[in-house]
Amino acid sequence: MEHLTNGGRTFVISSSDLAGTAGTEIPRILIRNPVNSGKTLKIFKIEESVNTGTGNAMFRYYKNPTISVVGTLLNPANLNLNTHTSSMTSYLNPTISNNGTRMMQTIAGQMYTLTKQSNYLWILNEGVDLLINVRTNAAGTTWNINLYYAEVDIA
């Protein structure tokens, strides 16, 4: 992983703090590896946080949702702080007509950060989208996600 970071090929996207909607699962983050990007995206760390003293948040991950509107662009930050830009695109608050295939569900409690880390949690090949939906159990519960990934050239 170090050689990818040194080479400017590792990135993080962050949702910042967002307020949840009690009892309703909402599409929040859309991650896309565009067709013909020439890259494989390897997600190696996900941090999910609840930043308030009450409530919890459920995070659901889906593969290949049906997208109506992509949402607001989120700019990934390069972990090497250099000028390389990411081939991946990510968006906040997309409009989805079908969630796609559920891959995983987790729950983070109040004032807690849940971290999942591995060499590679998921691999997104060209043309694959990942949707993250969030549901909170209390109005005013704020949450955020940091998702770390590496871009590897397709051989």
PDB file of N, CA and C in Angstrom, residues 76-139:
ATOM      1  N   PRO A  76     -12.435  13.796  -4.020  1.00  0.00           N
ATOM      2  CA  PRO A  76     -11.517  12.986  -3.212  1.00  0.00           C
ATOM      3  C   PRO A  76     -10.221  13.747  -2.924  1.00  0.00           C
ATOM      4  N   ALA A  77      -9.648  13.490  -1.762  1.00  0.00           N
ATOM      5  CA  ALA A  77      -8.352  14.062  -1.401  1.00  0.00           C
ATOM      6  C   ALA A  77      -7.283  12.997  -1.592  1.00  0.00           C
ATOM      7  N   ASN A  78      -6.182  13.381  -2.237  1.00  0.00           N
ATOM      8  CA  ASN A  78      -5.058  12.465  -2.426  1.00  0.00           C
ATOM      9  C   ASN A  78      -4.305  12.354  -1.109  1.00  0.00           C
ATOM     10  N   LEU A  79      -4.022  11.139  -0.648  1.00  0.00           N
ATOM     11  CA  LEU A  79      -3.327  10.945   0.628  1.00  0.00           C
ATOM     12  C   LEU A  79      -1.862  11.363   0.566  1.00  0.00           C
ATOM     13  N   ASN A  80      -1.337  11.572  -0.632  1.00  0.00           N
ATOM     14  CA  ASN A  80       0.034  12.036  -0.797  1.00  0.00           C
ATOM     15  C   ASN A  80       0.087  13.561  -0.874  1.00  0.00           C
ATOM     16  N   LEU A  81      -1.034  14.228  -0.847  1.00  0.00           N
ATOM     17  CA  LEU A  81      -1.133  15.688  -0.906  1.00  0.00           C
ATOM     18  C   LEU A  81      -0.437  16.261  -2.131  1.00  0.00           C
ATOM     19  N   ASN A  82      -0.413  15.488  -3.211  1.00  0.00           N
ATOM     20  CA  ASN A  82       0.176  15.983  -4.449  1.00  0.00           C
ATOM     21  C   ASN A  82      -0.924  16.308  -5.447  1.00  0.00           C
ATOM     22  N   THR A  83      -0.588  16.464  -6.686  1.00  0.00           N
ATOM     23  CA  THR A  83      -1.551  16.947  -7.662  1.00  0.00           C
ATOM     24  C   THR A  83      -2.284  15.865  -8.437  1.00  0.00           C
ATOM     25  N   HIS A  84      -2.016  14.599  -8.168  1.00  0.00           N
ATOM     26  CA  HIS A  84      -2.742  13.538  -8.863  1.00  0.00           C
ATOM     27  C   HIS A  84      -4.233  13.659  -8.571  1.00  0.00           C
ATOM     28  N   THR A  85      -5.046  13.460  -9.585  1.00  0.00           N
ATOM     29  CA  THR A  85      -6.488  13.448  -9.384  1.00  0.00           C
ATOM     30  C   THR A  85      -6.996  12.020  -9.545  1.00  0.00           C
ATOM     31  N   SER A  86      -8.168  11.780  -8.994  1.00  0.00           N
ATOM     32  CA  SER A  86      -8.741  10.442  -9.002  1.00  0.00           C
ATOM     33  C   SER A  86      -9.539  10.200 -10.273  1.00  0.00           C
ATOM     34  N   SER A  87      -9.519   8.968 -10.734  1.00  0.00           N
ATOM     35  CA  SER A  87     -10.362   8.551 -11.857  1.00  0.00           C
ATOM     36  C   SER A  87     -11.788   8.286 -11.397  1.00  0.00           C
ATOM     37  N   MET A  88     -11.954   7.997 -10.115  1.00  0.00           N
ATOM     38  CA  MET A  88     -13.240   7.698  -9.525  1.00  0.00           C
ATOM     39  C   MET A  88     -14.040   8.980  -9.360  1.00  0.00           C
ATOM     40  N   THR A  89     -15.357   8.875  -9.455  1.00  0.00           N
ATOM     41  CA  THR A  89     -16.222  10.011  -9.149  1.00  0.00           C
ATOM     42  C   THR A  89     -17.120   9.631  -7.983  1.00  0.00           C
ATOM     43  N   SER A  90     -17.400  10.592  -7.117  1.00  0.00           N
ATOM     44  CA  SER A  90     -18.288  10.336  -5.981  1.00  0.00           C
ATOM     45  C   SER A  90     -19.219  11.524  -5.815  1.00  0.00           C
ATOM     46  N   TYR A  91     -20.393  11.226  -5.284  1.00  0.00           N
ATOM     47  CA  TYR A  91     -21.453  12.229  -5.199  1.00  0.00           C
ATOM     48  C   TYR A  91     -22.193  12.104  -3.876  1.00  0.00           C
ATOM     49  N   LEU A  92     -22.704  13.235  -3.425  1.00  0.00           N
ATOM     50  CA  LEU A  92     -23.488  13.311  -2.201  1.00  0.00           C
ATOM     51  C   LEU A  92     -24.966  13.460  -2.567  1.00  0.00           C
ATOM     52  N   ASN A  93     -25.828  12.752  -1.856  1.00  0.00           N
ATOM     53  CA  ASN A  93     -27.282  12.838  -2.007  1.00  0.00           C
ATOM     54  C   ASN A  93     -27.775  12.540  -3.424  1.00  0.00           C
ATOM     55  N   PRO A  94     -27.420  11.377  -3.976  1.00  0.00           N
ATOM     56  CA  PRO A  94     -27.935  11.017  -5.306  1.00  0.00           C
ATOM     57  C   PRO A  94     -29.427  10.678  -5.233  1.00  0.00           C
ATOM     58  N   THR A  95     -30.081  10.728  -6.383  1.00  0.00           N
ATOM     59  CA  THR A  95     -31.463  10.266  -6.499  1.00  0.00           C
ATOM     60  C   THR A  95     -31.415   8.886  -7.153  1.00  0.00           C
ATOM     61  N   ILE A  96     -31.984   7.896  -6.478  1.00  0.00           N
ATOM     62  CA  ILE A  96     -31.887   6.498  -6.877  1.00  0.00           C
ATOM     63  C   ILE A  96     -33.294   5.932  -7.076  1.00  0.00           C
ATOM     64  N   SER A  97     -33.505   5.180  -8.158  1.00  0.00           N
ATOM     65  CA  SER A  97     -34.805   4.538  -8.343  1.00  0.00           C
ATOM     66  C   SER A  97     -34.789   3.078  -7.879  1.00  0.00           C
ATOM     67  N   ASN A  98     -33.588   2.485  -7.767  1.00  0.00           N
ATOM     68  CA  ASN A  98     -33.453   1.129  -7.257  1.00  0.00           C
ATOM     69  C   ASN A  98     -32.086   1.031  -6.592  1.00  0.00           C
ATOM     70  N   ASN A  99     -32.049   0.536  -5.350  1.00  0.00           N
ATOM     71  CA  ASN A  99     -30.789   0.486  -4.592  1.00  0.00           C
ATOM     72  C   ASN A  99     -29.749  -0.457  -5.183  1.00  0.00           C
ATOM     73  N   GLY A 100     -30.158  -1.458  -5.914  1.00  0.00           N
ATOM     74  CA  GLY A 100     -29.218  -2.462  -6.414  1.00  0.00           C
ATOM     75  C   GLY A 100     -29.102  -3.623  -5.443  1.00  0.00           C
ATOM     76  N   THR A 101     -27.964  -4.298  -5.460  1.00  0.00           N
ATOM     77  CA  THR A 101     -27.730  -5.490  -4.642  1.00  0.00           C
ATOM     78  C   THR A 101     -27.079  -5.102  -3.329  1.00  0.00           C
ATOM     79  N   ARG A 102     -27.706  -5.458  -2.197  1.00  0.00           N
ATOM     80  CA  ARG A 102     -27.122  -5.124  -0.895  1.00  0.00           C
ATOM     81  C   ARG A 102     -25.887  -5.964  -0.646  1.00  0.00           C
ATOM     82  N   MET A 103     -24.814  -5.290  -0.239  1.00  0.00           N
ATOM     83  CA  MET A 103     -23.537  -5.957   0.002  1.00  0.00           C
ATOM     84  C   MET A 103     -23.223  -6.092   1.497  1.00  0.00           C
ATOM     85  N   MET A 104     -23.641  -5.077   2.291  1.00  0.00           N
ATOM     86  CA  MET A 104     -23.265  -5.073   3.701  1.00  0.00           C
ATOM     87  C   MET A 104     -24.140  -4.079   4.448  1.00  0.00           C
ATOM     88  N   GLN A 105     -24.310  -4.332   5.750  1.00  0.00           N
ATOM     89  CA  GLN A 105     -25.011  -3.399   6.628  1.00  0.00           C
ATOM     90  C   GLN A 105     -24.267  -3.331   7.946  1.00  0.00           C
ATOM     91  N   THR A 106     -24.076  -2.114   8.467  1.00  0.00           N
ATOM     92  CA  THR A 106     -23.433  -1.937   9.764  1.00  0.00           C
ATOM     93  C   THR A 106     -24.205  -0.876  10.544  1.00  0.00           C
ATOM     94  N   ILE A 107     -23.983  -0.843  11.856  1.00  0.00           N
ATOM     95  CA  ILE A 107     -24.612   0.167  12.712  1.00  0.00           C
ATOM     96  C   ILE A 107     -23.538   0.756  13.617  1.00  0.00           C
ATOM     97  N   ALA A 108     -23.505   2.084  13.676  1.00  0.00           N
ATOM     98  CA  ALA A 108     -22.597   2.802  14.578  1.00  0.00           C
ATOM     99  C   ALA A 108     -23.440   3.509  15.631  1.00  0.00           C
ATOM    100  N   GLY A 109     -23.018   3.427  16.897  1.00  0.00           N
ATOM    101  CA  GLY A 109     -23.742   4.045  18.003  1.00  0.00           C
ATOM    102  C   GLY A 109     -23.260   5.454  18.282  1.00  0.00           C
ATOM    103  N   GLN A 110     -23.928   6.092  19.218  1.00  0.00           N
ATOM    104  CA  GLN A 110     -23.649   7.488  19.556  1.00  0.00           C
ATOM    105  C   GLN A 110     -22.198   7.718  19.963  1.00  0.00           C
ATOM    106  N   MET A 111     -21.654   8.813  19.447  1.00  0.00           N
ATOM    107  CA  MET A 111     -20.282   9.241  19.745  1.00  0.00           C
ATOM    108  C   MET A 111     -19.274   8.114  19.519  1.00  0.00           C
ATOM    109  N   TYR A 112     -19.410   7.406  18.415  1.00  0.00           N
ATOM    110  CA  TYR A 112     -18.573   6.241  18.149  1.00  0.00           C
ATOM    111  C   TYR A 112     -18.176   6.206  16.678  1.00  0.00           C
ATOM    112  N   THR A 113     -16.956   5.758  16.421  1.00  0.00           N
ATOM    113  CA  THR A 113     -16.488   5.541  15.055  1.00  0.00           C
ATOM    114  C   THR A 113     -16.226   4.057  14.859  1.00  0.00           C
ATOM    115  N   LEU A 114     -16.863   3.492  13.841  1.00  0.00           N
ATOM    116  CA  LEU A 114     -16.679   2.092  13.477  1.00  0.00           C
ATOM    117  C   LEU A 114     -15.731   2.046  12.292  1.00  0.00           C
ATOM    118  N   THR A 115     -14.615   1.337  12.420  1.00  0.00           N
ATOM    119  CA  THR A 115     -13.620   1.272  11.360  1.00  0.00           C
ATOM    120  C   THR A 115     -13.508  -0.153  10.838  1.00  0.00           C
ATOM    121  N   LYS A 116     -13.585  -0.269   9.519  1.00  0.00           N
ATOM    122  CA  LYS A 116     -13.349  -1.542   8.839  1.00  0.00           C
ATOM    123  C   LYS A 116     -12.107  -1.351   7.986  1.00  0.00           C
ATOM    124  N   GLN A 117     -11.129  -2.222   8.152  1.00  0.00           N
ATOM    125  CA  GLN A 117      -9.878  -2.067   7.417  1.00  0.00           C
ATOM    126  C   GLN A 117      -9.338  -3.433   7.040  1.00  0.00           C
ATOM    127  N   SER A 118      -8.820  -3.516   5.819  1.00  0.00           N
ATOM    128  CA  SER A 118      -8.254  -4.754   5.303  1.00  0.00           C
ATOM    129  C   SER A 118      -7.337  -4.376   4.153  1.00  0.00           C
ATOM    130  N   ASN A 119      -6.578  -5.337   3.643  1.00  0.00           N
ATOM    131  CA  ASN A 119      -5.806  -5.037   2.443  1.00  0.00           C
ATOM    132  C   ASN A 119      -6.744  -4.493   1.374  1.00  0.00           C
ATOM    133  N   TYR A 120      -7.861  -5.169   1.167  1.00  0.00           N
ATOM    134  CA  TYR A 120      -8.893  -4.669   0.261  1.00  0.00           C
ATOM    135  C   TYR A 120     -10.233  -5.190   0.728  1.00  0.00           C
ATOM    136  N   LEU A 121     -11.115  -4.291   1.140  1.00  0.00           N
ATOM    137  CA  LEU A 121     -12.465  -4.676   1.540  1.00  0.00           C
ATOM    138  C   LEU A 121     -13.301  -5.020   0.318  1.00  0.00           C
ATOM    139  N   TRP A 122     -13.248  -4.121  -0.677  1.00  0.00           N
ATOM    140  CA  TRP A 122     -13.978  -4.325  -1.922  1.00  0.00           C
ATOM    141  C   TRP A 122     -13.135  -3.852  -3.081  1.00  0.00           C
ATOM    142  N   ILE A 123     -13.374  -4.461  -4.230  1.00  0.00           N
ATOM    143  CA  ILE A 123     -12.734  -4.036  -5.466  1.00  0.00           C
ATOM    144  C   ILE A 123     -13.829  -3.619  -6.433  1.00  0.00           C
ATOM    145  N   LEU A 124     -13.712  -2.410  -6.970  1.00  0.00           N
ATOM    146  CA  LEU A 124     -14.668  -1.913  -7.956  1.00  0.00           C
ATOM    147  C   LEU A 124     -13.974  -1.872  -9.308  1.00  0.00           C
ATOM    148  N   ASN A 125     -14.396  -2.749 -10.187  1.00  0.00           N
ATOM    149  CA  ASN A 125     -13.874  -2.745 -11.552  1.00  0.00           C
ATOM    150  C   ASN A 125     -14.523  -1.620 -12.338  1.00  0.00           C
ATOM    151  N   GLU A 126     -14.046  -1.391 -13.547  1.00  0.00           N
ATOM    152  CA  GLU A 126     -14.627  -0.359 -14.392  1.00  0.00           C
ATOM    153  C   GLU A 126     -16.127  -0.578 -14.544  1.00  0.00           C
ATOM    154  N   GLY A 127     -16.889   0.510 -14.478  1.00  0.00           N
ATOM    155  CA  GLY A 127     -18.326   0.439 -14.675  1.00  0.00           C
ATOM    156  C   GLY A 127     -19.129  -0.005 -13.469  1.00  0.00           C
ATOM    157  N   VAL A 128     -18.486  -0.169 -12.312  1.00  0.00           N
ATOM    158  CA  VAL A 128     -19.184  -0.599 -11.099  1.00  0.00           C
ATOM    159  C   VAL A 128     -19.440   0.621 -10.205  1.00  0.00           C
ATOM    160  N   ASP A 129     -20.662   0.691  -9.665  1.00  0.00           N
ATOM    161  CA  ASP A 129     -21.051   1.761  -8.751  1.00  0.00           C
ATOM    162  C   ASP A 129     -21.298   1.177  -7.362  1.00  0.00           C
ATOM    163  N   LEU A 130     -21.012   1.981  -6.334  1.00  0.00           N
ATOM    164  CA  LEU A 130     -21.279   1.604  -4.946  1.00  0.00           C
ATOM    165  C   LEU A 130     -22.123   2.711  -4.331  1.00  0.00           C
ATOM    166  N   LEU A 131     -23.243   2.333  -3.725  1.00  0.00           N
ATOM    167  CA  LEU A 131     -24.156   3.277  -3.082  1.00  0.00           C
ATOM    168  C   LEU A 131     -24.125   3.049  -1.583  1.00  0.00           C
ATOM    169  N   ILE A 132     -24.062   4.141  -0.812  1.00  0.00           N
ATOM    170  CA  ILE A 132     -24.136   4.056   0.646  1.00  0.00           C
ATOM    171  C   ILE A 132     -25.394   4.790   1.094  1.00  0.00           C
ATOM    172  N   ASN A 133     -26.313   4.042   1.697  1.00  0.00           N
ATOM    173  CA  ASN A 133     -27.525   4.619   2.272  1.00  0.00           C
ATOM    174  C   ASN A 133     -27.359   4.720   3.778  1.00  0.00           C
ATOM    175  N   VAL A 134     -28.008   5.719   4.391  1.00  0.00           N
ATOM    176  CA  VAL A 134     -27.901   5.911   5.834  1.00  0.00           C
ATOM    177  C   VAL A 134     -29.301   6.100   6.417  1.00  0.00           C
ATOM    178  N   ARG A 135     -29.506   5.482   7.564  1.00  0.00           N
ATOM    179  CA  ARG A 135     -30.755   5.647   8.312  1.00  0.00           C
ATOM    180  C   ARG A 135     -30.403   5.883   9.766  1.00  0.00           C
ATOM    181  N   THR A 136     -30.949   6.933  10.366  1.00  0.00           N
ATOM    182  CA  THR A 136     -30.741   7.179  11.790  1.00  0.00           C
ATOM    183  C   THR A 136     -32.025   6.858  12.546  1.00  0.00           C
ATOM    184  N   ASN A 137     -31.893   6.632  13.853  1.00  0.00           N
ATOM    185  CA  ASN A 137     -33.077   6.303  14.647  1.00  0.00           C
ATOM    186  C   ASN A 137     -33.598   7.503  15.436  1.00  0.00           C
ATOM    187  N   ALA A 138     -32.932   8.660  15.327  1.00  0.00           N
ATOM    188  CA  ALA A 138     -33.373   9.848  16.063  1.00  0.00           C
ATOM    189  C   ALA A 138     -33.116  11.090  15.221  1.00  0.00           C
ATOM    190  N   ALA A 139     -34.077  11.990  15.228  1.00  0.00           N
ATOM    191  CA  ALA A 139     -33.897  13.261  14.513  1.00  0.00           C
ATOM    192  C   ALA A 139     -32.712  14.006  15.117  1.00  0.00           C
TER     193      ALA A 139
END
